[in-house]
Coordinates of C-alpha atoms (C1' of nucleotides) in Angstrom, one line a residue:
Chain Q
M1 CA -45.2 94.2 153.8
S2 CA -49.0 93.7 152.5
L3 CA -47.8 93.2 148.8
R4 CA -46.0 90.4 149.6
N5 CA -48.8 88.4 152.1
A6 CA -51.4 89.3 149.2
L7 CA -48.7 87.9 146.5
L8 CA -48.5 84.8 148.8
A9 CA -52.7 84.1 149.0
I10 CA -52.8 83.7 145.7
L11 CA -49.5 82.0 144.8
R12 CA -50.8 79.6 147.5
V13 CA -54.3 78.6 145.1
G14 CA -51.4 77.3 142.5
P15 CA -48.0 77.9 140.9
M16 CA -48.3 81.6 138.7
S17 CA -45.7 83.3 136.6
G18 CA -45.6 86.8 138.0
Y19 CA -47.5 88.0 134.5
E20 CA -50.2 85.9 135.6
L21 CA -50.3 87.6 139.0
Q22 CA -50.1 90.6 137.5
K23 CA -53.3 90.0 135.5
Q24 CA -55.0 89.1 138.9
F25 CA -53.7 92.9 140.4
A26 CA -55.0 94.6 137.3
Q27 CA -58.3 92.1 137.8
S28 CA -59.7 90.3 140.7
V29 CA -57.3 91.1 143.8
G30 CA -56.8 94.2 142.3
H31 CA -60.3 95.1 143.7
V32 CA -58.6 95.1 147.2
W33 CA -54.9 95.1 146.4
H34 CA -53.7 97.0 143.6
A35 CA -50.3 96.6 142.4
P36 CA -48.1 97.3 139.1
D37 CA -46.1 94.9 137.4
S38 CA -43.0 96.9 138.3
Q39 CA -43.3 96.1 141.8
I40 CA -44.6 92.4 141.5
Y41 CA -41.4 91.1 139.4
P42 CA -38.9 92.6 142.2
E43 CA -41.3 91.2 144.7
L44 CA -40.8 88.3 143.8
R45 CA -37.6 88.1 143.0
K46 CA -36.9 88.9 146.7
M47 CA -39.6 86.8 148.4
E48 CA -37.3 83.8 145.7
I49 CA -34.5 84.9 148.0
E50 CA -35.9 84.9 151.3
G51 CA -37.1 81.5 150.2
L52 CA -40.8 82.1 150.6
V53 CA -41.6 81.3 147.0
E54 CA -39.2 78.5 144.5
A55 CA -39.6 79.2 140.6
E56 CA -39.6 77.0 137.9
E57 CA -37.6 78.2 134.8
Q58 CA -39.7 76.9 131.6
T59 CA -39.3 77.7 128.1
R60 CA -41.7 79.2 126.0
G61 CA -41.3 77.9 122.2
E62 CA -37.6 78.7 120.8
R63 CA -36.5 81.9 123.1
G64 CA -39.3 82.5 125.2
R65 CA -39.1 82.1 128.9
R66 CA -41.6 82.2 131.8
R67 CA -40.3 81.5 135.6
L68 CA -43.4 80.1 137.7
Y69 CA -44.1 80.9 140.9
H70 CA -45.0 78.4 143.8
V71 CA -45.1 78.9 147.8
T72 CA -42.7 77.0 150.3
E73 CA -43.2 75.2 153.2
A74 CA -41.5 78.3 154.5
G75 CA -43.5 80.5 152.3
H76 CA -47.1 79.1 154.0
R77 CA -45.6 79.4 157.1
A78 CA -44.7 83.2 156.8
F79 CA -48.7 83.5 155.4
L80 CA -50.2 82.3 158.1
E81 CA -48.1 83.8 160.9
W82 CA -49.2 87.7 159.1
M83 CA -52.5 86.1 159.3
G84 CA -52.7 85.5 162.9
A85 CA -50.6 88.8 163.9
P86 CA -51.9 91.9 164.7
L87 CA -52.7 93.7 161.8
E88 CA -50.5 97.5 161.4
Y89 CA -53.1 100.1 161.1
Q90 CA -51.8 103.2 159.1
R91 CA -52.5 106.6 160.3
T92 CA -55.3 108.6 159.0
R93 CA -54.5 110.2 155.5
D94 CA -57.8 111.6 153.4
P95 CA -57.1 113.6 151.1
A96 CA -60.8 113.7 150.4
H97 CA -62.0 114.4 154.2
L98 CA -59.2 117.5 154.2
R99 CA -60.6 118.6 151.1
A100 CA -63.6 118.5 153.0
A101 CA -63.3 120.3 155.7
Y102 CA -61.3 123.3 154.2
L103 CA -64.3 123.5 151.5
E104 CA -65.5 127.0 152.7
S105 CA -62.7 128.0 151.0
A106 CA -63.7 126.5 147.5
S107 CA -66.3 128.3 145.6
A108 CA -69.4 126.6 145.5
E109 CA -68.7 125.6 141.7
D110 CA -65.9 123.8 142.8
A111 CA -67.5 122.4 146.0
R112 CA -69.9 120.8 143.6
A113 CA -67.1 119.6 141.2
F114 CA -65.2 118.3 144.3
L115 CA -68.0 116.4 145.7
H116 CA -69.7 115.0 142.2
R117 CA -66.4 114.1 141.5
H118 CA -66.2 111.9 144.7
I119 CA -69.7 110.4 143.8
E120 CA -68.6 108.9 140.3
Q121 CA -65.2 107.7 142.0
W122 CA -66.7 105.8 144.6
R123 CA -69.9 104.2 141.9
G124 CA -67.0 103.3 140.4
E125 CA -65.7 101.2 143.2
L126 CA -68.9 100.2 143.9
A127 CA -69.3 98.1 140.5
Q128 CA -66.3 96.7 140.6
W129 CA -66.7 95.5 144.2
Q130 CA -70.8 94.5 143.6
G131 CA -69.7 92.8 139.9
E132 CA -67.0 90.5 142.5
L133 CA -69.7 89.9 145.2
D134 CA -72.2 88.6 141.8
H135 CA -69.3 86.8 140.1
I136 CA -69.0 85.3 143.7
E137 CA -72.9 84.2 143.7
A138 CA -72.8 83.4 140.3
H139 CA -69.6 80.9 140.7
S140 CA -68.4 82.8 137.6
N141 CA -65.0 84.3 139.5
P142 CA -62.0 82.1 137.7
M143 CA -59.4 82.7 141.1
L144 CA -61.9 81.6 143.7
E145 CA -63.3 78.4 141.7
R146 CA -59.7 76.8 140.7
R147 CA -59.6 77.9 145.0
L148 CA -62.9 75.5 145.4
E149 CA -61.6 73.6 143.4
V150 CA -58.5 72.4 145.9
T151 CA -60.5 72.8 149.1
P152 CA -62.1 70.0 151.0
E153 CA -66.0 70.2 151.1
P154 CA -66.2 71.1 154.6
E155 CA -64.2 74.0 154.3
R156 CA -66.0 75.4 151.1
E157 CA -68.7 77.3 152.2
R158 CA -66.1 79.1 154.1
V159 CA -64.2 80.2 151.5
S160 CA -66.4 81.9 150.1
A161 CA -68.2 83.1 152.8
Y162 CA -65.5 85.1 153.4
K163 CA -64.9 86.8 150.0
R164 CA -68.5 87.7 150.4
F165 CA -67.7 89.4 153.7
A166 CA -64.4 91.0 152.5
Y167 CA -66.3 92.5 149.2
E168 CA -69.4 93.4 151.3
G169 CA -67.6 95.6 153.3
L170 CA -65.7 97.5 150.5
V171 CA -69.3 98.0 149.2
D172 CA -70.7 99.6 152.1
R173 CA -67.8 101.8 152.3
A174 CA -68.9 102.4 148.9
R175 CA -72.3 103.2 149.8
G176 CA -71.6 105.6 153.0
E177 CA -69.1 107.5 151.0
I178 CA -71.8 108.4 148.3
E179 CA -74.4 108.6 150.4
W180 CA -71.9 111.4 152.4
A181 CA -71.0 113.5 149.6
E182 CA -75.0 113.9 148.7
R183 CA -75.5 115.1 151.8
G184 CA -72.4 117.4 151.0
L185 CA -74.1 118.8 147.6
K186 CA -76.8 119.4 150.0
L187 CA -74.7 121.3 152.4
V188 CA -73.5 123.7 149.5
D189 CA -77.0 124.4 148.6
R190 CA -77.7 125.3 151.9
V191 CA -74.5 127.5 153.1
H192 CA -74.3 129.3 149.4
E193 CA -77.8 130.4 149.3
V194 CA -77.0 133.9 150.9
G195 CA -73.7 135.0 150.4
E196 CA -70.8 134.6 147.7
Chain A
M1 CA -49.2 116.6 147.3
S2 CA -52.0 117.0 149.7
L3 CA -49.3 117.3 153.0
R4 CA -48.3 120.4 151.3
N5 CA -51.8 121.9 150.9
A6 CA -52.6 120.4 154.5
L7 CA -49.4 123.2 155.8
L8 CA -50.9 125.5 153.4
A9 CA -54.7 125.2 155.0
I10 CA -53.6 125.2 158.5
L11 CA -50.6 128.3 157.7
R12 CA -53.8 130.6 155.8
V13 CA -55.5 130.6 159.1
G14 CA -52.1 132.5 160.5
P15 CA -48.6 132.2 160.9
M16 CA -46.6 129.1 162.8
S17 CA -43.6 127.6 163.3
G18 CA -43.0 124.1 162.1
Y19 CA -43.0 122.9 166.1
E20 CA -46.5 124.5 166.2
L21 CA -47.4 122.5 162.7
Q22 CA -46.1 119.5 164.1
K23 CA -48.4 119.9 167.1
Q24 CA -51.4 120.8 164.7
F25 CA -50.7 117.7 162.8
A26 CA -50.3 115.4 166.3
Q27 CA -54.1 116.4 167.5
S28 CA -56.7 118.4 165.6
V29 CA -55.7 118.1 162.0
G30 CA -53.8 114.9 162.7
H31 CA -57.4 113.4 162.8
V32 CA -57.6 114.4 159.2
W33 CA -54.1 114.0 157.8
H34 CA -51.1 112.9 160.0
A35 CA -47.6 113.7 159.4
P36 CA -44.7 113.8 161.6
D37 CA -42.2 116.3 162.7
S38 CA -38.9 114.3 160.2
Q39 CA -41.6 115.4 157.3
I40 CA -42.8 118.8 158.5
Y41 CA -39.7 120.4 158.7
P42 CA -38.2 119.5 155.0
E43 CA -41.5 120.3 153.5
L44 CA -41.6 123.8 154.7
R45 CA -38.1 124.7 153.8
K46 CA -38.9 123.1 150.2
M47 CA -42.0 125.4 150.2
E48 CA -40.1 128.6 150.6
I49 CA -37.9 127.7 147.8
E50 CA -41.2 127.6 145.7
G51 CA -42.5 130.4 147.1
L52 CA -45.6 129.6 148.7
V53 CA -44.3 130.0 152.6
E54 CA -41.6 132.9 153.6
A55 CA -40.0 132.5 157.2
E56 CA -39.6 135.0 160.1
E57 CA -36.7 134.3 161.5
Q58 CA -37.2 134.9 165.1
T59 CA -35.0 134.1 168.3
R60 CA -35.9 133.3 171.5
G61 CA -34.1 133.8 174.8
E62 CA -30.2 134.1 174.6
R63 CA -29.7 132.0 171.9
G64 CA -32.6 129.6 170.9
R65 CA -34.5 130.6 167.3
R66 CA -37.6 129.7 165.7
R67 CA -38.7 130.1 161.9
L68 CA -42.2 131.9 162.1
Y69 CA -44.0 130.9 158.5
H70 CA -46.6 132.7 156.5
V71 CA -48.2 132.0 153.3
T72 CA -47.2 133.9 150.6
E73 CA -49.5 135.7 147.5
A74 CA -48.9 132.5 145.7
G75 CA -49.2 130.2 148.3
H76 CA -52.7 131.2 148.7
R77 CA -53.1 131.0 145.0
A78 CA -51.3 127.6 144.7
F79 CA -53.8 126.6 147.4
L80 CA -57.0 127.8 146.1
E81 CA -55.9 125.9 142.7
W82 CA -55.4 123.0 144.7
M83 CA -59.0 122.8 145.9
G84 CA -60.2 124.1 142.5
A85 CA -58.4 121.1 140.5
P86 CA -59.7 117.6 140.7
L87 CA -58.0 115.0 143.3
E88 CA -56.4 112.1 143.1
Y89 CA -58.0 109.0 144.5
Q90 CA -55.1 106.8 144.5
R91 CA -56.0 102.7 144.1
T92 CA -57.5 100.3 146.9
R93 CA -54.6 99.2 149.5
D94 CA -56.5 98.1 152.0
P95 CA -55.4 95.5 154.1
A96 CA -57.9 94.8 156.2
H97 CA -59.8 93.7 153.4
L98 CA -57.3 91.8 152.0
R99 CA -57.1 89.5 155.2
A100 CA -60.8 89.7 155.4
A101 CA -60.5 88.0 151.6
Y102 CA -58.9 85.5 153.0
L103 CA -59.8 84.8 156.1
E104 CA -61.3 81.0 156.2
S105 CA -56.9 80.2 156.4
A106 CA -56.9 81.5 159.5
S107 CA -57.9 79.9 162.9
A108 CA -60.9 80.8 164.6
E109 CA -59.2 82.5 167.5
D110 CA -57.1 84.1 165.3
A111 CA -60.3 85.4 163.1
R112 CA -62.1 86.7 165.6
A113 CA -58.5 89.0 167.2
F114 CA -58.4 90.5 164.1
L115 CA -62.1 91.3 164.0
H116 CA -62.3 92.5 168.0
R117 CA -58.9 94.7 167.1
H118 CA -60.6 96.0 164.1
I119 CA -63.3 96.8 166.5
E120 CA -60.9 98.7 168.8
Q121 CA -59.2 100.4 166.0
W122 CA -62.0 101.6 164.7
R123 CA -63.6 102.7 168.0
G124 CA -60.2 104.6 168.9
E125 CA -60.8 106.3 165.9
L126 CA -64.4 107.0 166.0
A127 CA -63.5 108.7 169.6
Q128 CA -61.3 111.1 168.0
W129 CA -63.8 112.2 165.7
Q130 CA -66.7 112.5 167.5
G131 CA -64.2 114.2 170.2
E132 CA -63.5 117.1 167.4
L133 CA -67.2 117.1 166.6
D134 CA -67.9 117.9 169.7
H135 CA -64.9 120.3 170.2
I136 CA -66.7 122.1 167.1
E137 CA -70.4 121.9 168.4
A138 CA -68.8 123.6 172.3
H139 CA -67.1 126.2 170.5
S140 CA -63.8 124.7 172.2
N141 CA -61.2 124.0 169.2
P142 CA -58.8 126.1 169.3
M143 CA -57.6 126.1 165.4
L144 CA -61.4 126.4 164.3
E145 CA -62.1 129.7 166.9
R146 CA -58.8 131.6 165.5
R147 CA -60.1 130.9 162.1
L148 CA -63.7 132.1 162.7
E149 CA -62.1 135.3 164.2
V150 CA -59.9 135.9 161.0
T151 CA -63.8 135.2 158.7
P152 CA -66.4 137.8 158.2
E153 CA -69.5 137.4 160.0
P154 CA -71.8 135.9 156.9
E155 CA -69.3 133.3 156.0
R156 CA -68.5 131.9 159.5
E157 CA -71.2 129.8 159.8
R158 CA -70.3 127.8 156.6
V159 CA -66.6 127.1 157.9
S160 CA -67.8 125.6 161.3
A161 CA -70.4 123.7 158.5
Y162 CA -67.7 122.2 156.5
K163 CA -65.6 120.8 159.5
R164 CA -69.0 119.3 161.1
F165 CA -69.5 117.7 157.5
A166 CA -66.1 116.4 157.3
Y167 CA -65.5 114.7 160.4
E168 CA -69.2 113.3 160.3
G169 CA -68.0 111.3 157.1
L170 CA -65.4 110.2 159.2
V171 CA -67.7 109.4 161.8
D172 CA -69.6 106.8 159.7
R173 CA -66.7 105.4 158.4
A174 CA -65.6 104.4 161.9
R175 CA -69.3 102.5 162.8
G176 CA -69.6 101.3 159.0
E177 CA -66.1 99.7 159.7
I178 CA -67.5 98.5 163.3
E179 CA -70.9 97.4 162.0
W180 CA -68.7 95.6 159.4
A181 CA -66.5 93.7 162.3
E182 CA -69.1 92.6 164.3
R183 CA -71.1 90.9 161.4
G184 CA -67.6 89.3 161.0
L185 CA -67.1 88.0 164.6
K186 CA -70.7 86.6 163.9
L187 CA -69.7 85.4 160.2
V188 CA -66.8 83.0 162.0
D189 CA -69.5 81.6 164.6
R190 CA -71.7 80.4 162.0
V191 CA -68.7 79.2 159.7
H192 CA -66.6 77.5 162.4
E193 CA -69.4 75.8 163.9
V194 CA -69.2 72.7 162.1
G195 CA -65.6 71.6 160.9
E196 CA -61.9 72.6 162.5
Chain O
dC1 C1' -46.5 89.9 108.6
dT2 C1' -48.8 92.3 112.1
dC3 C1' -51.2 93.2 115.9
dA4 C1' -52.3 91.2 120.5
dT5 C1' -50.9 89.2 124.5
dC6 C1' -47.0 86.7 126.6
dA7 C1' -43.4 88.1 129.3
dT8 C1' -40.1 90.1 132.2
dG9 C1' -37.6 93.8 134.0
dT10 C1' -34.6 98.8 135.3
dA11 C1' -34.3 103.5 136.7
dA12 C1' -35.6 107.8 138.9
dG13 C1' -38.4 109.8 142.0
dG14 C1' -42.0 110.8 145.7
dA15 C1' -44.3 110.2 150.1
dG16 C1' -43.4 108.2 154.3
dT17 C1' -41.5 105.8 158.5
dT18 C1' -38.0 105.0 161.9
dA19 C1' -34.4 106.2 164.7
dC20 C1' -31.2 109.1 165.6
dA21 C1' -29.2 113.8 166.9
dT22 C1' -28.7 118.0 169.1
dG23 C1' -29.3 122.4 171.9
dA24 C1' -32.5 126.2 174.3
dT25 C1' -36.1 127.5 177.8
dT26 C1' -39.0 128.4 181.4
dG27 C1' -41.4 126.5 185.4
dG28 C1' -41.3 124.5 189.9
Chain N
dC1 C1' -30.6 121.8 189.1
dC2 C1' -33.8 119.1 186.5
dA3 C1' -37.7 117.4 183.7
dA4 C1' -40.9 119.2 180.5
dT5 C1' -41.5 121.4 176.4
dC6 C1' -39.7 124.4 172.8
dA7 C1' -37.0 124.3 168.4
dT8 C1' -35.2 121.9 164.5
dG9 C1' -33.5 118.6 161.9
dT10 C1' -30.7 114.4 159.1
dA11 C1' -30.2 109.7 157.4
dA12 C1' -31.2 105.4 156.1
dC13 C1' -35.1 102.7 154.4
dT14 C1' -39.4 101.3 152.5
dC15 C1' -43.3 101.4 149.5
dC16 C1' -45.6 103.1 145.7
dT17 C1' -45.3 105.5 141.1
dT18 C1' -44.4 106.4 136.5
dA19 C1' -41.5 106.3 132.6
dC20 C1' -39.4 103.5 129.8
dA21 C1' -36.7 99.1 127.6
dT22 C1' -37.0 94.6 125.2
dG23 C1' -38.2 91.0 122.8
dA24 C1' -41.0 86.3 122.1
dT25 C1' -45.1 83.7 120.8
dG26 C1' -49.3 82.8 118.2
dA27 C1' -53.8 84.1 115.8
dG28 C1' -55.4 86.0 112.0

DNA sequence: CTCATCATGTAAGGAGTTACATGATTGG
DNA sequence: CCAATCATGTAACTCCTTACATGATGAG
């Protein structure tokens, strides 16, 4: 159900086509929630049928077309309802920690390679999220600026404060994963000194 | 593909029935990787067809039956191959941080409720993982003890060290989420002082 | 005229969830 | 005899992934 709410969250700022939404999910919002085009287009159609969004069919040039979606009253209600409802947490399913728990089955080199890749992976995520934070500070995030434009002054600080808060949480998470994997590398050195 | 490897990891210690595996996934291993019975039984059948495990059909009493699975040579190879192969990381899809990024759309009460539930959720996870760590220290984790029994002495320390490492990572994660949400509660107080 | 970008999808399949369905054994 | 536990599944559905498929427009 979260894809739908992610779509609503973005469309609430202003009308957008499936293609533009897809770009958002490949960049800014994509750092919090990823979705490919093959999921976005059908979901928009479903949401249209359920009355959460409406499309304005536009023509581009001679034969080109695009569907500009905007949120309906029911869509706004559905989003706010979701915001107020308890979030459903999924059961843990973490391949990296699963593997870590059985790392004694791997060779020292494989264990190190796994941990190095884990660090690389999370350094990448960290860079993305840190980058988003920088964009917020520098007022260079187009989506957020568009959002701030349509927000009355007293609430503007709130909007960017929550964005910052969300990305700070993700940055913390990435740092934690990196520190953990670095401790893991030391552990590999220690337990593989003797034996094997 | 990770369910299959989680199953192999457990079965490598010793033969087990689908029912017993299901119990493991509801307790100890379930703290790292969850799987319901409706997923475990079919997966075991598939793995049997692919030659990764073999079942010994047993009878219980008059008409009762159970299938005791053990890992084949091919299964051992497949597991070690997975341990040596790069882990596939999924794209981020985090409902809590998604919601946090749009928390200005919620009322102060809804925002607080969300963060309180987030703290509760991760306190629960923290307790579970901390509990597993305690069991490792106290040598009261039956799966691990069974594992240590079949492990030659020089490698025993390695086995529990990696288990500890895995759960410590999860404990760190839980603490991070709790701290983040606590900062969030302060933020709600601050940005909702004026306005609304 | 050609390439990047705009634009919208379908199809097949894997992974996971929830609900349903059935029956045997063992201990009190 | 009754309840807890042992034991094994199927069915329908959602969500997501990967690959395929097509075509228009605008800038150089």
